[in-house]
CSV table of C-alpha atoms and ligand atoms in Angstrom, one decimal:
chain,number,residue,atom,x,y,z
G,1,MET,CA,57.8,122.3,89.5
G,2,THR,CA,55.0,119.8,88.2
G,3,ASN,CA,52.0,120.5,86.4
G,4,ASP,CA,50.0,119.7,89.6
G,5,ASP,CA,52.0,122.5,91.2
G,6,TRP,CA,51.0,124.9,88.6
G,7,SER,CA,47.3,123.8,88.9
G,8,ALA,CA,47.6,124.8,92.4
G,9,LEU,CA,48.3,128.5,91.4
G,10,VAL,CA,46.4,129.2,88.2
G,11,ASP,CA,43.4,127.6,86.5
G,12,THR,CA,45.0,124.9,84.6
G,13,THR,CA,45.3,121.1,84.8
G,14,ASP,CA,47.9,118.4,84.2
G,15,GLU,CA,45.9,116.9,81.4
G,16,TRP,CA,45.9,120.4,79.6
G,17,ILE,CA,49.5,120.9,79.9
G,18,THR,CA,50.2,117.5,79.0
G,19,THR,CA,48.1,117.0,76.0
G,20,ARG,CA,48.9,120.6,74.5
G,21,THR,CA,52.6,120.7,75.2
G,22,GLY,CA,54.0,117.4,76.5
G,23,ILE,CA,55.4,119.0,79.5
G,24,LYS,CA,55.1,117.3,82.9
G,25,GLU,CA,57.5,119.4,84.9
G,26,ARG,CA,60.1,122.2,84.9
G,27,ARG,CA,62.9,123.4,86.9
G,28,PHE,CA,63.2,127.0,88.3
G,29,ALA,CA,66.3,128.6,89.5
G,30,ALA,CA,66.3,129.1,93.4
G,31,ASP,CA,65.6,132.6,94.6
G,32,ASP,CA,69.2,133.5,95.5
G,33,GLN,CA,70.3,132.2,92.0
G,34,SER,CA,70.7,134.3,89.0
G,35,THR,CA,71.5,134.1,85.3
G,36,LEU,CA,75.2,134.3,86.0
G,37,ASP,CA,75.3,131.5,88.5
G,38,LEU,CA,73.6,129.2,86.0
G,39,SER,CA,76.0,130.3,83.2
G,40,GLU,CA,79.0,129.8,85.5
G,41,GLN,CA,78.0,126.1,86.2
G,42,ALA,CA,77.3,125.3,82.3
G,43,ALA,CA,80.7,127.0,81.4
G,44,LEU,CA,82.8,125.1,84.1
G,45,ARG,CA,81.2,121.7,83.0
G,46,ALA,CA,81.8,122.5,79.3
G,47,MET,CA,85.5,123.6,79.9
G,48,GLY,CA,85.9,120.5,82.3
G,49,ASP,CA,84.6,118.2,79.3
G,50,ALA,CA,87.0,120.0,76.9
G,51,GLY,CA,90.0,119.8,79.2
G,52,LEU,CA,90.5,123.4,79.2
G,53,SER,CA,90.9,126.2,82.1
G,54,ALA,CA,89.8,129.6,82.2
G,55,ASP,CA,93.1,130.6,80.9
G,56,ASP,CA,92.5,128.7,77.6
G,57,ILE,CA,89.1,130.8,76.9
G,58,ASP,CA,89.9,133.5,74.2
G,59,GLU,CA,86.4,135.0,73.9
G,60,ILE,CA,82.8,134.4,75.3
G,61,ILE,CA,79.4,134.7,73.6
G,62,LEU,CA,76.4,134.4,75.7
G,63,ALA,CA,72.9,133.9,74.5
G,64,THR,CA,70.2,135.0,76.6
G,65,ASP,CA,66.9,137.0,76.8
G,66,THR,CA,66.9,137.1,80.6
G,67,PRO,CA,70.3,138.8,81.4
G,68,GLU,CA,71.9,139.3,84.8
G,69,LEU,CA,71.6,143.1,84.7
G,70,TYR,CA,70.3,145.5,82.1
G,71,THR,CA,73.8,146.6,81.7
G,72,PRO,CA,76.6,145.5,81.4
G,73,ASP,CA,76.2,142.0,79.5
G,74,THR,CA,76.3,138.8,81.4
G,75,ALA,CA,79.3,137.5,79.5
G,76,SER,CA,81.5,140.1,81.0
G,77,LEU,CA,80.5,139.3,84.5
G,78,LEU,CA,80.9,135.7,83.5
G,79,GLN,CA,84.5,136.4,82.3
G,80,ASP,CA,85.3,137.6,85.7
G,81,ARG,CA,83.5,135.0,87.6
G,82,LEU,CA,85.5,132.4,85.6
G,83,GLY,CA,88.8,134.0,86.3
G,84,CYS,CA,89.4,134.4,82.4
G,85,ARG,CA,92.0,136.8,81.0
G,86,THR,CA,90.8,140.3,79.6
G,87,ILE,CA,89.3,138.6,76.5
G,88,PRO,CA,86.5,140.1,74.5
G,89,THR,CA,83.1,138.9,75.5
G,90,TYR,CA,79.5,139.9,74.5
G,91,ASP,CA,75.9,138.8,74.8
G,92,LEU,CA,73.7,138.0,72.0
G,93,GLY,CA,70.3,139.0,73.4
G,94,GLY,CA,66.8,139.1,72.4
G,95,SER,CA,66.9,136.4,69.6
G,96,GLY,CA,64.8,134.2,72.1
G,97,CYS,CA,65.3,130.5,71.8
G,98,ALA,CA,67.2,130.8,68.5
G,99,GLY,CA,70.0,132.8,70.2
G,100,TRP,CA,72.4,129.9,71.0
G,101,ILE,CA,72.7,128.4,67.6
G,102,GLN,CA,73.0,132.0,66.1
G,103,ALA,CA,75.8,132.4,68.6
G,104,ILE,CA,77.8,129.3,67.4
G,105,ASP,CA,77.1,130.6,64.0
G,106,VAL,CA,79.0,133.8,64.9
G,107,ALA,CA,81.6,131.8,66.7
G,108,ARG,CA,82.5,129.7,63.9
G,109,SER,CA,83.1,132.9,61.7
G,110,ARG,CA,85.3,134.4,64.3
G,111,ILE,CA,87.3,131.2,64.6
G,112,ALA,CA,87.6,131.0,60.9
G,113,PHE,CA,89.0,134.7,61.0
G,114,GLU,CA,91.6,133.7,63.9
G,115,PRO,CA,92.0,130.4,65.5
G,116,LYS,CA,90.9,130.5,69.2
G,117,ASN,CA,88.6,128.9,71.8
G,118,ILE,CA,85.3,130.4,72.3
G,119,LEU,CA,82.9,129.8,75.3
G,120,VAL,CA,79.3,129.7,73.9
G,121,VAL,CA,76.7,129.9,76.5
G,122,GLY,CA,72.8,129.7,76.3
G,123,VAL,CA,71.0,130.5,79.5
G,124,GLU,CA,67.7,131.6,80.5
G,125,LEU,CA,65.8,132.5,83.8
G,126,ILE,CA,62.5,132.9,82.4
G,127,SER,CA,61.0,132.5,85.7
G,128,ARG,CA,61.8,135.9,86.6
G,129,LEU,CA,60.4,137.2,83.1
G,130,ILE,CA,57.1,135.7,83.1
G,131,SER,CA,53.9,136.6,84.9
G,132,TRP,CA,53.1,133.7,87.4
G,133,GLU,CA,49.5,134.5,86.8
G,134,ASP,CA,49.0,134.2,83.2
G,135,ARG,CA,48.3,130.6,82.6
G,136,ALA,CA,48.7,130.8,78.7
G,137,THR,CA,52.4,131.3,79.2
G,138,CYS,CA,53.7,130.6,82.7
G,139,VAL,CA,53.3,126.6,82.4
G,140,LEU,CA,55.3,126.6,79.2
G,141,PHE,CA,58.8,127.6,80.6
G,142,GLY,CA,61.6,126.7,82.7
G,143,ASP,CA,65.1,127.9,83.7
G,144,GLY,CA,68.3,126.5,82.4
G,145,ALA,CA,71.8,126.8,81.0
G,146,GLY,CA,73.9,125.1,78.4
G,147,ALA,CA,77.4,125.6,77.1
G,148,ILE,CA,79.9,124.4,74.7
G,149,VAL,CA,83.7,125.5,73.9
G,150,MET,CA,84.4,125.7,70.4
G,151,GLY,CA,87.8,126.1,68.9
G,152,PRO,CA,90.0,125.3,65.9
G,153,GLY,CA,91.1,121.7,64.7
G,154,THR,CA,89.5,118.5,65.7
G,155,GLY,CA,87.6,118.1,68.9
G,156,LYS,CA,84.7,115.7,69.8
G,157,ALA,CA,82.7,117.1,66.8
G,158,THR,CA,83.3,119.1,63.8
G,159,LEU,CA,81.0,121.9,63.1
G,160,VAL,CA,79.9,121.1,59.5
G,161,ASP,CA,77.8,124.1,58.6
G,162,VAL,CA,75.2,126.4,60.1
G,163,ILE,CA,72.1,128.4,58.4
G,164,SER,CA,70.4,131.2,60.2
G,165,GLY,CA,67.4,133.1,59.2
G,166,THR,CA,65.2,136.1,60.2
G,167,ASP,CA,61.8,137.3,59.3
G,168,GLY,CA,61.4,140.8,61.3
G,169,SER,CA,57.8,141.3,59.7
G,170,LYS,CA,56.7,138.2,62.1
G,171,ALA,CA,58.2,140.2,65.3
G,172,ASP,CA,54.7,140.8,66.8
G,173,ILE,CA,53.9,137.1,67.3
G,174,LEU,CA,56.1,136.9,70.3
G,175,THR,CA,57.0,140.1,72.1
G,176,LEU,CA,57.7,141.3,75.6
G,177,GLN,CA,57.6,145.2,75.3
G,178,THR,CA,57.6,146.9,78.3
G,179,GLY,CA,61.1,148.1,79.6
G,180,GLY,CA,62.3,149.2,76.1
G,181,THR,CA,62.8,152.7,75.0
G,182,ARG,CA,59.3,152.4,73.0
G,183,HIS,CA,57.7,151.6,76.2
G,184,PRO,CA,59.7,152.4,79.1
G,185,PHE,CA,58.9,151.2,82.7
G,186,THR,CA,56.6,153.5,84.5
G,187,VAL,CA,54.8,153.2,87.9
G,188,GLU,CA,51.6,152.6,86.0
G,189,SER,CA,53.1,149.9,83.9
G,190,ALA,CA,54.8,148.1,86.7
G,191,ALA,CA,51.7,148.0,88.6
G,192,ALA,CA,49.8,146.3,85.9
G,193,GLY,CA,52.7,143.7,85.6
G,194,ASP,CA,53.2,144.7,82.0
G,195,HIS,CA,57.1,144.2,82.3
G,196,GLN,CA,55.9,140.6,82.6
G,197,ARG,CA,53.3,140.5,79.8
G,198,LEU,CA,54.8,138.2,77.2
G,199,ASP,CA,52.5,138.4,74.3
G,200,MET,CA,52.4,135.3,72.4
G,201,LYS,CA,50.1,134.3,69.3
G,202,GLY,CA,50.6,130.6,70.4
G,203,SER,CA,49.0,129.0,67.3
G,204,GLU,CA,50.9,131.4,65.0
G,205,VAL,CA,54.1,130.8,66.5
G,206,PHE,CA,53.6,127.1,66.6
G,207,ARG,CA,52.8,127.0,62.8
G,208,GLU,CA,56.0,129.1,61.8
G,209,ALA,CA,58.0,127.1,64.2
G,210,VAL,CA,57.3,123.6,62.5
G,211,ARG,CA,57.4,125.5,59.0
G,212,ARG,CA,60.8,127.1,59.5
G,213,MET,CA,62.6,124.4,61.6
G,214,SER,CA,61.7,121.8,59.2
G,215,SER,CA,62.8,123.9,56.0
G,216,VAL,CA,65.9,125.4,57.4
G,217,THR,CA,67.2,121.8,58.3
G,218,LEU,CA,66.5,120.5,54.7
G,219,GLU,CA,68.2,123.5,53.3
G,220,LEU,CA,71.3,122.6,55.6
G,221,LEU,CA,71.4,119.0,54.5
G,222,GLU,CA,71.1,120.1,50.9
G,223,ARG,CA,74.0,122.3,51.3
G,224,ILE,CA,76.4,120.0,53.1
G,225,ASP,CA,75.3,117.2,50.5
G,226,ARG,CA,74.0,114.8,53.2
G,227,PRO,CA,70.8,112.9,53.1
G,228,LEU,CA,68.3,112.7,55.7
G,229,GLY,CA,68.9,109.0,56.1
G,230,GLU,CA,72.4,110.0,57.4
G,231,VAL,CA,71.0,111.9,60.4
G,232,ALA,CA,71.6,109.9,63.4
G,233,LEU,CA,70.0,112.4,65.8
G,234,LEU,CA,67.9,115.4,65.2
G,235,ILE,CA,68.0,117.9,68.2
G,236,PRO,CA,65.3,120.5,68.0
G,237,HIS,CA,64.3,123.3,70.1
G,238,GLN,CA,62.2,122.1,73.0
G,239,ALA,CA,59.1,124.3,73.2
G,240,ASN,CA,56.3,121.9,72.8
G,241,LYS,CA,56.1,118.0,72.1
G,242,ARG,CA,53.5,118.6,69.2
G,243,ILE,CA,55.9,121.0,67.6
G,244,ILE,CA,58.7,118.5,67.8
G,245,ASP,CA,56.4,115.5,66.6
G,246,ALA,CA,55.2,117.7,63.6
G,247,ILE,CA,58.8,118.3,62.5
G,248,GLY,CA,59.7,114.8,63.0
G,249,HIS,CA,56.7,114.0,60.8
G,250,LYS,CA,57.2,116.4,58.1
G,251,LEU,CA,61.0,115.4,57.6
G,252,GLY,CA,60.1,111.6,57.8
G,253,LEU,CA,62.3,110.8,61.0
G,254,SER,CA,61.5,108.2,63.1
G,255,GLU,CA,60.9,108.9,66.9
G,256,ASP,CA,64.1,107.5,68.0
G,257,LYS,CA,66.0,110.1,65.6
G,258,VAL,CA,64.5,112.9,67.2
G,259,PHE,CA,65.5,114.0,70.9
G,260,VAL,CA,63.0,115.1,73.3
G,261,ASN,CA,63.3,116.2,77.0
G,262,VAL,CA,60.7,119.0,77.1
G,263,ASP,CA,58.7,116.9,79.3
G,264,ARG,CA,61.2,117.4,82.1
G,265,TYR,CA,62.5,121.0,81.6
G,266,GLY,CA,59.8,122.9,79.7
G,267,ASN,CA,60.9,125.5,77.2
G,268,THR,CA,64.3,126.9,78.5
G,269,GLY,CA,64.7,129.1,75.7
G,270,SER,CA,68.1,129.6,74.4
G,271,ALA,CA,69.2,126.6,76.6
G,272,THR,CA,67.2,124.0,75.2
G,273,VAL,CA,69.5,123.1,72.4
G,274,PRO,CA,72.8,123.1,74.3
G,275,LEU,CA,70.9,121.1,77.2
G,276,GLY,CA,69.6,118.6,74.8
G,277,LEU,CA,73.1,118.2,73.2
G,278,TRP,CA,74.6,117.7,76.8
G,279,GLU,CA,72.1,115.3,77.8
G,280,ALA,CA,72.0,113.1,74.5
G,281,TYR,CA,75.9,113.1,74.8
G,282,GLY,CA,75.9,111.9,78.3
G,283,GLU,CA,73.5,109.4,77.7
G,284,SER,CA,75.5,107.9,74.9
G,285,ARG,CA,72.7,108.7,72.3
G,286,ILE,CA,75.4,110.3,70.2
G,287,GLN,CA,78.3,107.9,69.1
G,288,PRO,CA,81.5,108.6,67.1
G,289,GLY,CA,80.7,108.9,63.6
G,290,ASP,CA,77.3,110.2,64.1
G,291,LEU,CA,75.8,113.2,62.0
G,292,VAL,CA,73.7,115.4,64.5
G,293,VAL,CA,71.6,118.3,63.5
G,294,LEU,CA,70.5,121.1,65.7
G,295,THR,CA,67.6,123.3,65.1
G,296,ALA,CA,65.7,126.3,66.8
G,297,PHE,CA,63.5,129.0,66.3
G,298,GLY,CA,62.5,132.1,68.5
G,299,ALA,CA,61.2,135.6,68.8
G,300,GLY,CA,62.4,137.8,65.9
G,301,PHE,CA,61.3,135.7,64.3
G,302,HIS,CA,64.7,133.9,64.0
G,303,TRP,CA,65.5,130.5,63.0
G,304,ALA,CA,68.8,128.5,62.7
G,305,SER,CA,70.0,125.0,62.1
G,306,ALA,CA,73.6,123.5,62.7
G,307,ALA,CA,75.2,120.2,61.5
G,308,MET,CA,77.5,118.5,63.9
G,309,GLN,CA,79.8,115.5,62.6
G,310,PHE,CA,81.1,113.5,65.8
C,1,UT7,O1,59.9,128.9,72.0
C,1,UT7,C1,58.9,130.0,71.5
C,1,UT7,C2,57.9,130.1,72.6
C,1,UT7,N1,56.5,129.7,72.2
C,1,UT7,C3,56.0,128.6,71.7
C,1,UT7,O2,56.7,127.8,71.1
C,1,UT7,C4,54.5,128.4,71.5
C,1,UT7,C5,54.0,127.7,70.4
C,1,UT7,N2,52.9,127.4,70.7
C,1,UT7,C6,52.3,126.6,71.6
C,1,UT7,O3,53.1,125.8,71.9
C,1,UT7,C7,50.8,126.4,71.5
C,1,UT7,O4,49.9,127.3,70.7
C,1,UT7,C8,50.2,126.6,73.1
C,1,UT7,C9,50.7,125.6,74.1
C,1,UT7,C10,50.9,128.0,73.7
C,1,UT7,C11,48.7,126.6,73.0
C,1,UT7,O5,48.2,125.3,72.5
C,1,UT7,P1,47.0,125.6,71.6
C,1,UT7,O6,46.5,124.0,71.4
C,1,UT7,O7,47.5,126.4,70.4
C,1,UT7,O8,45.7,126.2,72.4
C,1,UT7,P2,45.0,127.5,72.2
C,1,UT7,O9,45.9,128.6,72.3
C,1,UT7,O10,44.2,127.3,71.0
C,1,UT7,O11,44.2,127.7,73.6
C,1,UT7,C12,43.1,126.8,73.7
C,1,UT7,C13,42.4,127.1,74.9
C,1,UT7,C14,42.0,128.5,75.3
C,1,UT7,O12,40.6,128.6,75.7
C,1,UT7,P3,39.6,128.9,74.8
C,1,UT7,O13,39.7,130.5,74.4
C,1,UT7,O14,39.3,127.9,73.7
C,1,UT7,O15,38.2,128.8,75.6
C,1,UT7,C15,42.9,128.9,76.4
C,1,UT7,O16,42.3,129.9,77.0
C,1,UT7,O17,43.3,126.7,76.1
C,1,UT7,C16,43.2,127.8,77.2
C,1,UT7,N3,44.4,127.7,77.7
C,1,UT7,C17,44.5,127.0,78.9
C,1,UT7,N4,43.8,126.3,79.6
C,1,UT7,C18,44.3,125.4,80.8
C,1,UT7,C19,45.5,128.3,77.7
C,1,UT7,N5,46.4,128.1,78.5
C,1,UT7,C20,45.9,127.4,79.4
C,1,UT7,C21,46.2,126.5,80.4
C,1,UT7,N6,45.4,125.5,81.2
C,1,UT7,N7,47.6,126.7,81.0
């Protein structure tokens, strides 16, 4: 869906969206597709790339704010869809766009405790969550899914370290309140479209995003004792090209070292980082020997950074 497609529906322009966000188009799932369908496709491609079958998967963690159902978790439905054994599964929900890096942080500690293969999915069908009439939010998002399989030993890359953080005092800068126990669904709230009212203090989110993604990346590199100059590619959360540029500028990274695909997908929430990783890898922008850093932030307010040695 292009910016011009949106401008036919709400009071916006290609010029506004492009200059404020860098987004040119985004993909939306078809009406008959759901979170589970996108998760399945990403999972199958990750398992295929790893040379593993459903029997080889020992656990599933799925990060999403847009689950298939209210209950049970999407991960259990994915286990059945993929034909896995009766392995444990769980969703990591509500962490917004930082959810997938948080999930790989959880996965690595599970693997350190007991060697196993964990399928880690980041998926979002934000088109079902947002109001299609609110120009301040609808143009920003897209649907997508990405996945990796993590396991013990050496694969294509080693997860060197991850740092995650949360500042719950900033929870109110990005919320969707209706539908939880504090503000349950009512006929009135549904009629008013409150269940799709994404409250976002855009400029505050912008500032915090730049601050936190830059500082957690520096903290991580210091902890693993690797200088910025050794980073071959930074794959930041794709919410806004201006946010990405500001991080690159703050860190002093040249443009070719910062991955960008927000122009084609918009903000796909917890899927942006695994999607970016998959594209960068597929386009041979990642070579053996490369140090790749992933970073994200999201509602919560959560942030995280991960270092992968290819
Ligand atoms: O993954 C986490 C999710 N969220 C984010 O990462 C969002 C972070 N924030 C941002 O990316 C930016 O703050 C936005 C893209 C959301 C907004 O950009 P901005 O430069 O901060 O614009 P603004 O909020 O200051 O709005 C400027 C104007 C307003 O009009 P007035 O009040 O100045 O007359 C808005 O009503 O732009 C107006 N506006 C629009 N105009 C045309 C808001 N949305 C639109 C639109 N088309 N789609």
